[in-house]
JSON list of C-alpha atoms in Angstrom, two decimals:
[
{"chain": "A", "resi": 27, "resn": "MET", "atom": "CA", "xyz": [-2.59, 10.61, -15.69]},
{"chain": "A", "resi": 28, "resn": "SER", "atom": "CA", "xyz": [-4.94, 10.93, -12.59]},
{"chain": "A", "resi": 29, "resn": "SER", "atom": "CA", "xyz": [-4.76, 8.53, -9.71]},
{"chain": "A", "resi": 30, "resn": "ARG", "atom": "CA", "xyz": [-8.23, 8.14, -10.37]},
{"chain": "A", "resi": 31, "resn": "GLU", "atom": "CA", "xyz": [-7.61, 6.68, -13.66]},
{"chain": "A", "resi": 32, "resn": "SER", "atom": "CA", "xyz": [-5.05, 4.37, -12.80]},
{"chain": "A", "resi": 33, "resn": "SER", "atom": "CA", "xyz": [-4.80, 0.56, -12.50]},
{"chain": "A", "resi": 34, "resn": "LEU", "atom": "CA", "xyz": [-2.59, 0.32, -9.45]},
{"chain": "A", "resi": 35, "resn": "HIS", "atom": "CA", "xyz": [-3.86, 0.71, -6.08]},
{"chain": "A", "resi": 36, "resn": "VAL", "atom": "CA", "xyz": [-1.88, 1.35, -2.80]},
{"chain": "A", "resi": 37, "resn": "VAL", "atom": "CA", "xyz": [-4.05, 0.49, 0.62]},
{"chain": "A", "resi": 38, "resn": "LEU", "atom": "CA", "xyz": [-2.95, 1.21, 3.71]},
{"chain": "A", "resi": 39, "resn": "VAL", "atom": "CA", "xyz": [-4.99, -0.80, 6.59]},
{"chain": "A", "resi": 40, "resn": "HIS", "atom": "CA", "xyz": [-5.33, 0.96, 9.82]},
{"chain": "A", "resi": 41, "resn": "PRO", "atom": "CA", "xyz": [-2.27, 3.54, 9.35]},
{"chain": "A", "resi": 42, "resn": "GLU", "atom": "CA", "xyz": [-1.44, 5.50, 12.25]},
{"chain": "A", "resi": 43, "resn": "ILE", "atom": "CA", "xyz": [1.27, 8.45, 11.68]},
{"chain": "A", "resi": 44, "resn": "PRO", "atom": "CA", "xyz": [0.04, 11.13, 10.08]},
{"chain": "A", "resi": 45, "resn": "GLY", "atom": "CA", "xyz": [3.32, 11.73, 8.41]},
{"chain": "A", "resi": 46, "resn": "ASN", "atom": "CA", "xyz": [3.52, 8.18, 7.12]},
{"chain": "A", "resi": 47, "resn": "THR", "atom": "CA", "xyz": [0.36, 9.08, 5.09]},
{"chain": "A", "resi": 48, "resn": "GLY", "atom": "CA", "xyz": [0.95, 11.86, 4.04]},
{"chain": "A", "resi": 49, "resn": "ASN", "atom": "CA", "xyz": [4.68, 10.71, 2.78]},
{"chain": "A", "resi": 50, "resn": "VAL", "atom": "CA", "xyz": [2.68, 7.83, 1.00]},
{"chain": "A", "resi": 51, "resn": "GLY", "atom": "CA", "xyz": [-0.03, 9.73, -0.77]},
{"chain": "A", "resi": 52, "resn": "ARG", "atom": "CA", "xyz": [3.01, 11.94, -2.38]},
{"chain": "A", "resi": 53, "resn": "THR", "atom": "CA", "xyz": [5.08, 8.60, -3.72]},
{"chain": "A", "resi": 54, "resn": "CYS", "atom": "CA", "xyz": [1.42, 7.27, -5.01]},
{"chain": "A", "resi": 55, "resn": "LEU", "atom": "CA", "xyz": [0.74, 10.85, -6.66]},
{"chain": "A", "resi": 56, "resn": "ALA", "atom": "CA", "xyz": [4.31, 10.61, -8.31]},
{"chain": "A", "resi": 57, "resn": "ALA", "atom": "CA", "xyz": [4.02, 7.06, -9.37]},
{"chain": "A", "resi": 58, "resn": "GLY", "atom": "CA", "xyz": [0.21, 7.46, -10.57]},
{"chain": "A", "resi": 59, "resn": "ALA", "atom": "CA", "xyz": [-1.36, 5.15, -8.42]},
{"chain": "A", "resi": 60, "resn": "GLU", "atom": "CA", "xyz": [-4.81, 5.78, -6.37]},
{"chain": "A", "resi": 61, "resn": "LEU", "atom": "CA", "xyz": [-4.22, 6.01, -2.65]},
{"chain": "A", "resi": 62, "resn": "HIS", "atom": "CA", "xyz": [-6.72, 3.81, -0.24]},
{"chain": "A", "resi": 63, "resn": "LEU", "atom": "CA", "xyz": [-7.01, 4.28, 3.31]},
{"chain": "A", "resi": 64, "resn": "VAL", "atom": "CA", "xyz": [-9.08, 1.72, 5.14]},
{"chain": "A", "resi": 65, "resn": "GLU", "atom": "CA", "xyz": [-10.36, 2.74, 8.97]},
{"chain": "A", "resi": 66, "resn": "PRO", "atom": "CA", "xyz": [-9.74, 3.62, 11.39]},
{"chain": "A", "resi": 67, "resn": "LEU", "atom": "CA", "xyz": [-7.32, 5.69, 11.12]},
{"chain": "A", "resi": 68, "resn": "GLY", "atom": "CA", "xyz": [-5.31, 6.75, 14.02]},
{"chain": "A", "resi": 69, "resn": "PHE", "atom": "CA", "xyz": [-5.24, 10.39, 12.62]},
{"chain": "A", "resi": 70, "resn": "SER", "atom": "CA", "xyz": [-7.51, 13.02, 11.15]},
{"chain": "A", "resi": 71, "resn": "LEU", "atom": "CA", "xyz": [-7.19, 13.73, 7.59]},
{"chain": "A", "resi": 72, "resn": "ASP", "atom": "CA", "xyz": [-6.95, 17.36, 8.53]},
{"chain": "A", "resi": 73, "resn": "ASP", "atom": "CA", "xyz": [-4.25, 16.85, 10.49]},
{"chain": "A", "resi": 74, "resn": "ASN", "atom": "CA", "xyz": [-1.50, 19.09, 9.75]},
{"chain": "A", "resi": 75, "resn": "ALA", "atom": "CA", "xyz": [1.43, 16.45, 9.98]},
{"chain": "A", "resi": 76, "resn": "VAL", "atom": "CA", "xyz": [-0.86, 14.62, 6.89]},
{"chain": "A", "resi": 77, "resn": "ARG", "atom": "CA", "xyz": [-0.71, 18.02, 4.91]},
{"chain": "A", "resi": 78, "resn": "ARG", "atom": "CA", "xyz": [2.98, 18.73, 6.28]},
{"chain": "A", "resi": 79, "resn": "ALA", "atom": "CA", "xyz": [4.42, 15.52, 4.26]},
{"chain": "A", "resi": 80, "resn": "GLY", "atom": "CA", "xyz": [2.04, 15.71, 1.33]},
{"chain": "A", "resi": 81, "resn": "LEU", "atom": "CA", "xyz": [2.98, 18.90, 0.80]},
{"chain": "A", "resi": 82, "resn": "ASP", "atom": "CA", "xyz": [1.10, 20.94, -1.62]},
{"chain": "A", "resi": 83, "resn": "TYR", "atom": "CA", "xyz": [0.16, 17.66, -3.51]},
{"chain": "A", "resi": 84, "resn": "TRP", "atom": "CA", "xyz": [-1.64, 16.69, -0.45]},
{"chain": "A", "resi": 85, "resn": "PRO", "atom": "CA", "xyz": [-5.73, 18.01, -2.24]},
{"chain": "A", "resi": 86, "resn": "SER", "atom": "CA", "xyz": [-4.51, 16.20, -5.58]},
{"chain": "A", "resi": 87, "resn": "VAL", "atom": "CA", "xyz": [-3.89, 12.89, -3.45]},
{"chain": "A", "resi": 88, "resn": "ASP", "atom": "CA", "xyz": [-8.01, 12.37, -3.14]},
{"chain": "A", "resi": 89, "resn": "PRO", "atom": "CA", "xyz": [-7.63, 9.57, -1.15]},
{"chain": "A", "resi": 90, "resn": "THR", "atom": "CA", "xyz": [-10.71, 6.86, -1.14]},
{"chain": "A", "resi": 91, "resn": "VAL", "atom": "CA", "xyz": [-11.32, 5.92, 2.52]},
{"chain": "A", "resi": 92, "resn": "TRP", "atom": "CA", "xyz": [-13.11, 2.86, 3.44]},
{"chain": "A", "resi": 93, "resn": "PRO", "atom": "CA", "xyz": [-15.27, 2.50, 6.64]},
{"chain": "A", "resi": 94, "resn": "ASP", "atom": "CA", "xyz": [-13.42, -0.88, 7.50]},
{"chain": "A", "resi": 95, "resn": "TRP", "atom": "CA", "xyz": [-11.25, -4.03, 6.10]},
{"chain": "A", "resi": 96, "resn": "SER", "atom": "CA", "xyz": [-14.57, -6.38, 4.84]},
{"chain": "A", "resi": 97, "resn": "GLU", "atom": "CA", "xyz": [-16.37, -2.92, 2.36]},
{"chain": "A", "resi": 98, "resn": "LEU", "atom": "CA", "xyz": [-12.51, -2.56, 0.76]},
{"chain": "A", "resi": 99, "resn": "GLU", "atom": "CA", "xyz": [-11.98, -6.66, 0.47]},
{"chain": "A", "resi": 100, "resn": "SER", "atom": "CA", "xyz": [-15.94, -6.98, -1.22]},
{"chain": "A", "resi": 101, "resn": "ARG", "atom": "CA", "xyz": [-14.47, -4.73, -4.10]},
{"chain": "A", "resi": 102, "resn": "LEU", "atom": "CA", "xyz": [-10.58, -6.04, -4.48]},
{"chain": "A", "resi": 103, "resn": "PRO", "atom": "CA", "xyz": [-11.91, -8.02, -7.79]},
{"chain": "A", "resi": 104, "resn": "GLU", "atom": "CA", "xyz": [-13.36, -4.19, -8.69]},
{"chain": "A", "resi": 105, "resn": "LEU", "atom": "CA", "xyz": [-9.73, -3.21, -7.97]},
{"chain": "A", "resi": 106, "resn": "GLY", "atom": "CA", "xyz": [-7.07, -5.39, -9.30]},
{"chain": "A", "resi": 107, "resn": "GLU", "atom": "CA", "xyz": [-5.09, -8.15, -8.32]},
{"chain": "A", "resi": 108, "resn": "PRO", "atom": "CA", "xyz": [-4.04, -8.00, -4.21]},
{"chain": "A", "resi": 109, "resn": "PHE", "atom": "CA", "xyz": [-0.58, -8.65, -3.12]},
{"chain": "A", "resi": 110, "resn": "PHE", "atom": "CA", "xyz": [0.01, -8.31, 0.92]},
{"chain": "A", "resi": 111, "resn": "PHE", "atom": "CA", "xyz": [3.13, -6.99, 2.26]},
{"chain": "A", "resi": 112, "resn": "SER", "atom": "CA", "xyz": [4.28, -8.46, 5.69]},
{"chain": "A", "resi": 113, "resn": "VAL", "atom": "CA", "xyz": [7.42, -8.81, 7.33]},
{"chain": "A", "resi": 114, "resn": "ARG", "atom": "CA", "xyz": [5.96, -12.35, 7.83]},
{"chain": "A", "resi": 115, "resn": "GLY", "atom": "CA", "xyz": [6.24, -12.95, 4.11]},
{"chain": "A", "resi": 116, "resn": "GLU", "atom": "CA", "xyz": [8.56, -15.79, 2.63]},
{"chain": "A", "resi": 117, "resn": "THR", "atom": "CA", "xyz": [8.14, -14.41, -1.04]},
{"chain": "A", "resi": 118, "resn": "GLY", "atom": "CA", "xyz": [10.15, -11.20, -2.06]},
{"chain": "A", "resi": 119, "resn": "TYR", "atom": "CA", "xyz": [8.55, -8.58, -3.16]},
{"chain": "A", "resi": 120, "resn": "TRP", "atom": "CA", "xyz": [10.13, -8.50, -6.29]},
{"chain": "A", "resi": 121, "resn": "GLU", "atom": "CA", "xyz": [8.87, -11.95, -7.29]},
{"chain": "A", "resi": 122, "resn": "PRO", "atom": "CA", "xyz": [5.71, -11.84, -8.37]},
{"chain": "A", "resi": 123, "resn": "ARG", "atom": "CA", "xyz": [5.13, -10.64, -12.24]},
{"chain": "A", "resi": 124, "resn": "TYR", "atom": "CA", "xyz": [2.74, -7.66, -11.17]},
{"chain": "A", "resi": 125, "resn": "PRO", "atom": "CA", "xyz": [-0.13, -7.14, -13.30]},
{"chain": "A", "resi": 126, "resn": "ARG", "atom": "CA", "xyz": [-0.93, -3.79, -14.47]},
{"chain": "A", "resi": 127, "resn": "ASN", "atom": "CA", "xyz": [-4.25, -3.32, -12.21]},
{"chain": "A", "resi": 128, "resn": "ALA", "atom": "CA", "xyz": [-2.41, -4.56, -9.05]},
{"chain": "A", "resi": 129, "resn": "VAL", "atom": "CA", "xyz": [-3.57, -3.42, -5.41]},
{"chain": "A", "resi": 130, "resn": "LEU", "atom": "CA", "xyz": [-0.67, -3.06, -2.79]},
{"chain": "A", "resi": 131, "resn": "ILE", "atom": "CA", "xyz": [-1.99, -3.85, 0.53]},
{"chain": "A", "resi": 132, "resn": "PHE", "atom": "CA", "xyz": [0.40, -2.68, 3.32]},
{"chain": "A", "resi": 133, "resn": "GLY", "atom": "CA", "xyz": [-0.75, -2.57, 7.27]},
{"chain": "A", "resi": 134, "resn": "GLY", "atom": "CA", "xyz": [-0.48, -0.06, 9.94]},
{"chain": "A", "resi": 135, "resn": "GLU", "atom": "CA", "xyz": [2.89, 1.00, 11.51]},
{"chain": "A", "resi": 136, "resn": "SER", "atom": "CA", "xyz": [3.18, -0.93, 15.02]},
{"chain": "A", "resi": 137, "resn": "ASP", "atom": "CA", "xyz": [1.55, -4.53, 14.23]},
{"chain": "A", "resi": 138, "resn": "GLY", "atom": "CA", "xyz": [1.48, -4.45, 10.29]},
{"chain": "A", "resi": 139, "resn": "LEU", "atom": "CA", "xyz": [-1.27, -6.25, 8.80]},
{"chain": "A", "resi": 140, "resn": "GLU", "atom": "CA", "xyz": [-3.92, -7.95, 10.58]},
{"chain": "A", "resi": 141, "resn": "PRO", "atom": "CA", "xyz": [-4.03, -11.83, 11.80]},
{"chain": "A", "resi": 142, "resn": "LYS", "atom": "CA", "xyz": [-7.02, -12.25, 9.70]},
{"chain": "A", "resi": 143, "resn": "ILE", "atom": "CA", "xyz": [-5.76, -10.80, 6.46]},
{"chain": "A", "resi": 144, "resn": "ARG", "atom": "CA", "xyz": [-2.11, -12.69, 7.01]},
{"chain": "A", "resi": 145, "resn": "SER", "atom": "CA", "xyz": [-4.05, -15.83, 7.32]},
{"chain": "A", "resi": 146, "resn": "ARG", "atom": "CA", "xyz": [-6.65, -15.38, 4.68]},
{"chain": "A", "resi": 147, "resn": "TYR", "atom": "CA", "xyz": [-4.35, -14.19, 2.10]},
{"chain": "A", "resi": 148, "resn": "HIS", "atom": "CA", "xyz": [-1.22, -16.19, 3.22]},
{"chain": "A", "resi": 149, "resn": "ASP", "atom": "CA", "xyz": [-0.54, -17.69, -0.34]},
{"chain": "A", "resi": 150, "resn": "ARG", "atom": "CA", "xyz": [-0.10, -13.90, -1.53]},
{"chain": "A", "resi": 151, "resn": "LEU", "atom": "CA", "xyz": [2.27, -12.31, 1.58]},
{"chain": "A", "resi": 152, "resn": "LEU", "atom": "CA", "xyz": [5.08, -10.43, 0.15]},
{"chain": "A", "resi": 153, "resn": "ARG", "atom": "CA", "xyz": [8.32, -9.33, 2.22]},
{"chain": "A", "resi": 154, "resn": "ILE", "atom": "CA", "xyz": [11.12, -6.49, 1.72]},
{"chain": "A", "resi": 155, "resn": "PRO", "atom": "CA", "xyz": [13.97, -8.15, 3.56]},
{"chain": "A", "resi": 156, "resn": "VAL", "atom": "CA", "xyz": [15.94, -6.80, 5.93]},
{"chain": "A", "resi": 157, "resn": "ARG", "atom": "CA", "xyz": [19.63, -7.72, 6.32]},
{"chain": "A", "resi": 158, "resn": "ASP", "atom": "CA", "xyz": [19.77, -6.64, 10.69]},
{"chain": "A", "resi": 159, "resn": "ASP", "atom": "CA", "xyz": [17.85, -9.11, 12.87]},
{"chain": "A", "resi": 160, "resn": "ALA", "atom": "CA", "xyz": [17.55, -5.81, 14.99]},
{"chain": "A", "resi": 161, "resn": "VAL", "atom": "CA", "xyz": [15.84, -4.06, 12.21]},
{"chain": "A", "resi": 162, "resn": "ARG", "atom": "CA", "xyz": [12.05, -5.44, 12.61]},
{"chain": "A", "resi": 163, "resn": "SER", "atom": "CA", "xyz": [10.81, -3.67, 9.69]},
{"chain": "A", "resi": 164, "resn": "LEU", "atom": "CA", "xyz": [11.05, -0.83, 7.34]},
{"chain": "A", "resi": 165, "resn": "ASN", "atom": "CA", "xyz": [9.44, 2.59, 7.51]},
{"chain": "A", "resi": 166, "resn": "LEU", "atom": "CA", "xyz": [5.73, 2.39, 6.24]},
{"chain": "A", "resi": 167, "resn": "SER", "atom": "CA", "xyz": [6.12, 5.04, 3.74]},
{"chain": "A", "resi": 168, "resn": "CYS", "atom": "CA", "xyz": [9.92, 3.85, 2.52]},
{"chain": "A", "resi": 169, "resn": "ALA", "atom": "CA", "xyz": [8.12, -0.22, 2.56]},
{"chain": "A", "resi": 170, "resn": "VAL", "atom": "CA", "xyz": [5.40, 1.47, -0.04]},
{"chain": "A", "resi": 171, "resn": "ALA", "atom": "CA", "xyz": [7.75, 3.46, -2.07]},
{"chain": "A", "resi": 172, "resn": "LEU", "atom": "CA", "xyz": [9.69, 0.45, -2.92]},
{"chain": "A", "resi": 173, "resn": "ALA", "atom": "CA", "xyz": [7.20, -2.30, -3.75]},
{"chain": "A", "resi": 174, "resn": "LEU", "atom": "CA", "xyz": [5.51, 0.76, -5.83]},
{"chain": "A", "resi": 175, "resn": "TYR", "atom": "CA", "xyz": [8.39, 1.53, -7.96]},
{"chain": "A", "resi": 176, "resn": "GLU", "atom": "CA", "xyz": [9.40, -2.39, -8.32]},
{"chain": "A", "resi": 177, "resn": "VAL", "atom": "CA", "xyz": [5.57, -2.65, -9.72]},
{"chain": "A", "resi": 178, "resn": "ARG", "atom": "CA", "xyz": [6.56, 0.58, -12.31]},
{"chain": "A", "resi": 179, "resn": "ARG", "atom": "CA", "xyz": [9.78, -0.85, -13.13]},
{"chain": "A", "resi": 180, "resn": "GLN", "atom": "CA", "xyz": [8.14, -4.38, -14.21]},
{"chain": "A", "resi": 181, "resn": "LEU", "atom": "CA", "xyz": [5.34, -2.64, -15.84]},
{"chain": "A", "resi": 182, "resn": "THR", "atom": "CA", "xyz": [7.75, -0.24, -17.58]},
{"chain": "A", "resi": 183, "resn": "ASP", "atom": "CA", "xyz": [10.47, -3.12, -18.82]},
{"chain": "A", "resi": 184, "resn": "SER", "atom": "CA", "xyz": [7.39, -5.47, -20.21]},
{"chain": "A", "resi": 185, "resn": "GLY", "atom": "CA", "xyz": [6.49, -2.09, -22.66]},
{"chain": "A", "resi": 186, "resn": "PRO", "atom": "CA", "xyz": [3.33, -0.13, -23.49]}
]
């Protein structure tokens, strides 16, 4: 299945590090999810670091790039049910029952999701717990992989 036929979407809002975005793109391709990037980006998609992290798979990732959050937000109902990931979330990422048409939304590496997004969707904030208070959060590409494969696990366990 190509990512364009997917009902599973990963959104990076204002990603900053090209290597993370390349890794996320490769993970999306492997899991059958479509990648969406919300501008401004902290790099050019032509950056060698994006391509290096995405390996020779990057051309197949073919992310959808949105000019801003409001544009993507207006189209969320068409994409699926949104789930927002934040260190400020109170619900564990394994707790929801994810539908086939899930949209997993992550903020940039430095600041995470913008306060206005967290406030508007406070009841949909999920967290990936860390046990050591000295660790503020996980690397973005690791967080996406955990969440994406939890959704895939649930969908596989629930049958075809």
